[in-house]
Short mmCIF file of C-alpha atoms in Angstrom, two decimals:
data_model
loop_
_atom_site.label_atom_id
_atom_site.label_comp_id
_atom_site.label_asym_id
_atom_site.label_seq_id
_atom_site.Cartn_x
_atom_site.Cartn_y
_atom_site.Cartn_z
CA UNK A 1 -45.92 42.07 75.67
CA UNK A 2 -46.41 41.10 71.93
CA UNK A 3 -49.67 40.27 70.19
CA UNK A 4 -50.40 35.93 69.65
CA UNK A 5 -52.68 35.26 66.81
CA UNK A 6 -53.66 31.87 66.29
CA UNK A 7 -56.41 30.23 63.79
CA UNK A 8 -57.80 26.98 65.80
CA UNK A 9 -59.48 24.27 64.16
CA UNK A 10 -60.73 20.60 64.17
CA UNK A 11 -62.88 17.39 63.44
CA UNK A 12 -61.51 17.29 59.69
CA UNK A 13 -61.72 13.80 59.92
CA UNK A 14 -59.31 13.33 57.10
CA UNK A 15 -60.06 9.92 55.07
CA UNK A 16 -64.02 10.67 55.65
CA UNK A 17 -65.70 11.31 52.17
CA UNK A 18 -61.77 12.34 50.48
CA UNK A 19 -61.21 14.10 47.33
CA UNK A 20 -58.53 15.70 45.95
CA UNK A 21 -56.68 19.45 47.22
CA UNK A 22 -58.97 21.50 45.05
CA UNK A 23 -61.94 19.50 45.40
CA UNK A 24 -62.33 18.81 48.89
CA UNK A 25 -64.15 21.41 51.69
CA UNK A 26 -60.59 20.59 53.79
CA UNK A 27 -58.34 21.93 50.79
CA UNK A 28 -60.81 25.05 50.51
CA UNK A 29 -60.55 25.48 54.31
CA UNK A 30 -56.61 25.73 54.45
CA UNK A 31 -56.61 27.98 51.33
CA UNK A 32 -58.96 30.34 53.09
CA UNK A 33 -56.30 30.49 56.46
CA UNK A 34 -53.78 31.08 54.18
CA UNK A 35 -55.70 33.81 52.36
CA UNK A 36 -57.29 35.38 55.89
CA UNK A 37 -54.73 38.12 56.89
CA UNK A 38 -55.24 41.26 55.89
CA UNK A 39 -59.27 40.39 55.66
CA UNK A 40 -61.16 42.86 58.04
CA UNK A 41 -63.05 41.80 61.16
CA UNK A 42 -66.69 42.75 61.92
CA UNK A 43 -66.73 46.57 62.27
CA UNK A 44 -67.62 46.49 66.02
CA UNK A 45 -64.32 44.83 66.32
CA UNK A 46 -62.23 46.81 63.93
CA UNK A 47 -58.84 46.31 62.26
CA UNK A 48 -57.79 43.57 60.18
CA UNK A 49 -56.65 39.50 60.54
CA UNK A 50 -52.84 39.46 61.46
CA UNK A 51 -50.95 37.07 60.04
CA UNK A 52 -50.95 34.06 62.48
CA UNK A 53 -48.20 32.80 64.71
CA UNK A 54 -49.25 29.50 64.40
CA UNK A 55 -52.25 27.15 63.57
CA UNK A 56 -53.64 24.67 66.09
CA UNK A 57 -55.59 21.27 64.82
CA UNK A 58 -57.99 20.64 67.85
CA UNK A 59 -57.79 16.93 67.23
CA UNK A 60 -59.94 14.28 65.22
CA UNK A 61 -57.67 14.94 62.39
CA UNK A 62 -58.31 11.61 60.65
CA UNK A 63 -61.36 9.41 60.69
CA UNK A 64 -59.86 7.16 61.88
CA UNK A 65 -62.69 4.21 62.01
CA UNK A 66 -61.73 0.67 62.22
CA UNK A 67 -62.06 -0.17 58.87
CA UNK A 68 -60.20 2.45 57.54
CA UNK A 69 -56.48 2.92 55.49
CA UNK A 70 -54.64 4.00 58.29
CA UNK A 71 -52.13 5.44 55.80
CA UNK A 72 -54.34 6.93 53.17
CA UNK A 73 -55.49 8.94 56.03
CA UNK A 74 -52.79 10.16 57.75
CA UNK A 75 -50.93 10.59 54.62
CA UNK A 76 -53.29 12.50 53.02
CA UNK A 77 -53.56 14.42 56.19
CA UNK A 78 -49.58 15.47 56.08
CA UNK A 79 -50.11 15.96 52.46
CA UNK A 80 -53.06 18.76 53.10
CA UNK A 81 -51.78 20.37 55.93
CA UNK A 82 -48.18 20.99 54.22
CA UNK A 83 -49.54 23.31 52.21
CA UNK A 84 -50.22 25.74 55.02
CA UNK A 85 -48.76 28.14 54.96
CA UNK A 86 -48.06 28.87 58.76
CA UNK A 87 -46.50 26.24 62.10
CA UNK A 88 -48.97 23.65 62.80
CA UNK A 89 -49.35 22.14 66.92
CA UNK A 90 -51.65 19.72 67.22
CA UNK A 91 -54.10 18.25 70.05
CA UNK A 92 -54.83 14.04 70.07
CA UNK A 93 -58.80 13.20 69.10
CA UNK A 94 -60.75 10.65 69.68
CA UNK A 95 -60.55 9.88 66.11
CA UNK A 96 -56.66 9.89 66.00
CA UNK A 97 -55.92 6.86 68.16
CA UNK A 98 -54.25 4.48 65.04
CA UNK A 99 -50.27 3.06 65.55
CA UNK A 100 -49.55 5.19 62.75
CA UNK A 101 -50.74 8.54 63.75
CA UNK A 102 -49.98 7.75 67.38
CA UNK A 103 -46.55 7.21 66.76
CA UNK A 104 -46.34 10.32 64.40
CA UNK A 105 -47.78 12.58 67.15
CA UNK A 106 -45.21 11.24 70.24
CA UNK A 107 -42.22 11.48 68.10
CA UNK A 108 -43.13 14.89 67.18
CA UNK A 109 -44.12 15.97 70.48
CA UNK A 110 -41.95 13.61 72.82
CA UNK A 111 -45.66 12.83 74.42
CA UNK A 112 -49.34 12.92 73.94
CA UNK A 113 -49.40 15.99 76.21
CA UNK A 114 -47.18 18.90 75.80
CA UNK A 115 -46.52 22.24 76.25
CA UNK A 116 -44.68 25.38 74.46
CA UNK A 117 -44.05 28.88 75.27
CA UNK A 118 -44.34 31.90 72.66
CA UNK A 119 -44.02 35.67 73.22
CA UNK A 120 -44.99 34.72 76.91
CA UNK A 121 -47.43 32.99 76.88
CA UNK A 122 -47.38 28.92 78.20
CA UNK A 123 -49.45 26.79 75.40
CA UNK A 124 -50.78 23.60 76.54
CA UNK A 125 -52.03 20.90 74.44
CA UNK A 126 -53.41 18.39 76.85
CA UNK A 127 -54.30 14.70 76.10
CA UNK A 128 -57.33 13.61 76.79
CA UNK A 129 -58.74 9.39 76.66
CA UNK A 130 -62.50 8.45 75.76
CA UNK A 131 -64.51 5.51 76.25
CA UNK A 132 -66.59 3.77 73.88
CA UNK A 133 -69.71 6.46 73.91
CA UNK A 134 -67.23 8.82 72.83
CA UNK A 135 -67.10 10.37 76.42
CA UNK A 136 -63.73 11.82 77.68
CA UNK A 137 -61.07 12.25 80.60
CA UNK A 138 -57.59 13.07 81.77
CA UNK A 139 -55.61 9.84 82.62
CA UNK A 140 -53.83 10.15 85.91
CA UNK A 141 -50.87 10.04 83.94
CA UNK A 142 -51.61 13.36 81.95
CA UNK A 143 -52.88 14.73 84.82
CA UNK A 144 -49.95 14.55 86.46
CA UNK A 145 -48.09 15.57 83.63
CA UNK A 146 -49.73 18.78 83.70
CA UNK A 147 -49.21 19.48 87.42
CA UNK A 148 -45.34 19.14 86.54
CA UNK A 149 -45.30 21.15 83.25
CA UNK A 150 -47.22 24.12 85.48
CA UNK A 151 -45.04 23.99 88.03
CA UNK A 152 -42.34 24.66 85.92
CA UNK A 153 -43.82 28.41 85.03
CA UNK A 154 -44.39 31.56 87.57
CA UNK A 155 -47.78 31.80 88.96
CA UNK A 156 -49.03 34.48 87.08
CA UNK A 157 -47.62 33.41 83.70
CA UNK A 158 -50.76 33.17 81.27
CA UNK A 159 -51.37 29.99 80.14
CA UNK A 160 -53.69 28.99 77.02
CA UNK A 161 -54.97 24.73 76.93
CA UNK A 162 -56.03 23.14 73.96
CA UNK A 163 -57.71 19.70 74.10
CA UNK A 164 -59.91 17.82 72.22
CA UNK A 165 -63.12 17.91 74.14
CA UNK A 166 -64.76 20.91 76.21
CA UNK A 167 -63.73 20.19 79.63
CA UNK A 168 -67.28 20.66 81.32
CA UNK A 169 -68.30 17.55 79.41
CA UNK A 170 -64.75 15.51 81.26
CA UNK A 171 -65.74 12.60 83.71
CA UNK A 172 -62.89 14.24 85.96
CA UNK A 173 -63.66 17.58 85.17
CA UNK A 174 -63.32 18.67 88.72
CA UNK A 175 -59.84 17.15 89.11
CA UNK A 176 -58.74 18.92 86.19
CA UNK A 177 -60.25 22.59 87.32
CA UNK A 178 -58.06 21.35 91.26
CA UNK A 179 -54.89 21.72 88.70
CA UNK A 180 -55.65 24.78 87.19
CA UNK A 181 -57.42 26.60 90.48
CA UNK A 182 -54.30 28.19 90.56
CA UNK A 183 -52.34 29.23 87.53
CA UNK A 184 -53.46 31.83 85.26
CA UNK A 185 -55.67 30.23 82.75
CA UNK A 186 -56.63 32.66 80.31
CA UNK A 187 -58.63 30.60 77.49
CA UNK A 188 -59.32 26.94 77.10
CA UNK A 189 -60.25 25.96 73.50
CA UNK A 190 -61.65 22.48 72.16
CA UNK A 191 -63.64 20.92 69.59
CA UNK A 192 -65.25 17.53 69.47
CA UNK A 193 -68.84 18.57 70.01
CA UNK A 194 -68.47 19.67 66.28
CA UNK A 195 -70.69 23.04 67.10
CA UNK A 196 -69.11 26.45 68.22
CA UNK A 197 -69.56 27.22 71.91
CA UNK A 198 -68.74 29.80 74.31
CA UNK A 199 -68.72 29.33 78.00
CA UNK A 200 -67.49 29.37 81.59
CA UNK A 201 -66.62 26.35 83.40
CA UNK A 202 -64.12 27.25 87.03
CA UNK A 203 -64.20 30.42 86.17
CA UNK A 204 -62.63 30.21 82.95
CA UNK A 205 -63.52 31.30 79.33
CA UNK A 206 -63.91 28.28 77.16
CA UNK A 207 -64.91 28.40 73.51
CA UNK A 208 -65.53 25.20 71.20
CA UNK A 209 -64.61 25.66 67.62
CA UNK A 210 -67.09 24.02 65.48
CA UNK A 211 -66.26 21.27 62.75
CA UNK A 212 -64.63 21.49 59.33
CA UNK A 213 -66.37 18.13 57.75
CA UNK A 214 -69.16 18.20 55.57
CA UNK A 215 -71.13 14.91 57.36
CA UNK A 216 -74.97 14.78 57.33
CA UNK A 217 -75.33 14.83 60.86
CA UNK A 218 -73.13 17.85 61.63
CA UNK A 219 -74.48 21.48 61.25
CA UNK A 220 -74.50 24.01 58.91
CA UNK A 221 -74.24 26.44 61.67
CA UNK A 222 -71.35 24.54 63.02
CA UNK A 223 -69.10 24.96 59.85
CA UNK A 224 -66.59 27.04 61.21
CA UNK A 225 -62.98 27.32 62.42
CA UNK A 226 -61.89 30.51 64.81
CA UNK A 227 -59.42 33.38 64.32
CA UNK A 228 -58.15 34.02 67.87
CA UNK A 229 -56.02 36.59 68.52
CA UNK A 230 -54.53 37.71 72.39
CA UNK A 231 -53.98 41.44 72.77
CA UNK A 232 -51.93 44.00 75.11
CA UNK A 233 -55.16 44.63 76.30
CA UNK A 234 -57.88 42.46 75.51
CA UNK A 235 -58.68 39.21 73.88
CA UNK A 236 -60.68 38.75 70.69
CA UNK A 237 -61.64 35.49 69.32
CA UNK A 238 -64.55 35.02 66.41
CA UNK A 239 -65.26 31.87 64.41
CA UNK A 240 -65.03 32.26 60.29
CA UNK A 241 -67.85 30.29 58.63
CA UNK A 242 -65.64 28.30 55.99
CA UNK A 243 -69.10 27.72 53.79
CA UNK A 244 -70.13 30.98 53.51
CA UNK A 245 -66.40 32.71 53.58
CA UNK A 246 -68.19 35.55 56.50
CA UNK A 247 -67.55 35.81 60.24
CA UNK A 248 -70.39 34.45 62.54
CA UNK A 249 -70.75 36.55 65.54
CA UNK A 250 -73.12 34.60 67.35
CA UNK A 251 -70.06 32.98 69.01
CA UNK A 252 -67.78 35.92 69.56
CA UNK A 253 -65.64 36.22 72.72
CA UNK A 254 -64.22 39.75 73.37
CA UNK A 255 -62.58 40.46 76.69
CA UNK A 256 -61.56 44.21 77.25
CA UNK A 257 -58.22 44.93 79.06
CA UNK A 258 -58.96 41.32 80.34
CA UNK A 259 -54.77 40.57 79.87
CA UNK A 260 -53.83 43.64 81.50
CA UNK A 261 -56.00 42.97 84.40
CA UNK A 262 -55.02 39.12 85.03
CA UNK A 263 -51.68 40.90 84.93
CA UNK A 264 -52.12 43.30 87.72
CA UNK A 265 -54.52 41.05 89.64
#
């Protein structure tokens, strides 16, 4: 089975406090992923950043507040992001719920929830709905959704979800966790809470991603995006602080032989 290596990020908020390519922290963060391979990882880990398979945007990709220039945003969102240098998927925010963006997302996708498959692995980027305190959950319509796209795969397939907010934090998190009880969910990743995270929740390793904005009330700490990458034999994933251009490894996640074992389990 071949090695997936995937840079995950989020909360760009696109639109909020613009400037120009060269100027702006979000132009600065998508030169360093396209600079990253080849950099070495913290010596406990060892070896070096492959270059990715793809790039996820955890969602909030625009501002997106009411008063905003729906199009300045999003086109200056398309505008950044096409000078990646590797395949974007994307995951609907909270922020990202504008006709314009909306409508660029479901023709893209065919949905607000879909899913992929690459060097055998299922991805899943699941839609997820918020009220107005910003809290979130999994319509019955994505819900079921999901229970069709993972029927669809064997059992024992491994399966990676993206969405927008951790799910511990869902109103309907336990309706989600009856879906995935049992498929082989290897890693959940979101973003939202702007501040990396690691945790369990049903069992499964969930990490949040931290924020790439530069807004007074998010944290320094948080200023990160991760480099994840899913091995014969284990799974490695390690946020890069974009500010200081370094690897934070307060919010590692390292499992040893953890893909072989799911395998054989």
């Amino acid at each position: 089975m071949s090695d997936v290596t995937f840079f995950a990020w989020g909360d760009m908020h696109f639109g909020y406090n613009q400037k120009d390519f060269a100027a702006d922290l979000r132009g600065k963060i998508i030169d360093q992923m396209n600079e990253l391979p080849g950099i070495p990882f913290p010596g406990h880990i060892g070896g070096t950043v492959k270059e990715p398979d793809f790039v996820v945007a955890c969602g909030d990709m625009v501002d997106g507040e009411p008063e905003a220039d729906e199009q300045y945003e999003w086109s200056t969102y398309k505008q950044f992001c096409d000078k990646l240098r590797y395949k974007q998927y994307e995951v609907l925010g909270n922020h990202d719920t504008g006709k314009l963006f909306t409508k660029y997302f479901v023709d893209k996708y065919q949905g607000k929830s879909y899913s992929f498959d690459h060097k055998g692995i299922h991805f899943i980027s699941l839609n997820s709905d918020y009220d107005t305190y910003e809290v979130g959950h999994v319509s019955d319509a994505d819900l079921k959704w999901l229970k069709d796209d993972l029927s669809k795969i064997e059992p024992r397939m491994e399966v990676v979800i993206f969405v927008h907010t951790r799910i511990d934090s869902l109103k309907n998190t336990d309706q989600l966790l009856d879906i995935l009880k049992n498929n082989n969910i290897i890693l959940i990743v979101s973003a939202h809470k702007h501040k990396p995270d690691v945790f369990q929740c049903g069992g499964i390793t969930c990490i949040g991603i931290g924020h790439c904005r530069n807004h007074k009330i998010d944290l320094e700490s948080a200023r990160s995006f991760y480099v994840i990458s899913i091995l014969d034999e284990s799974i490695v994933a390690i946020p890069w602080r974009w500010d200081m251009m370094t690897w934070d490894t307060n919010w590692q996640v390292q499992y040893h032989h953890a893909r072989k074992q799911r395998r054989e389990s």
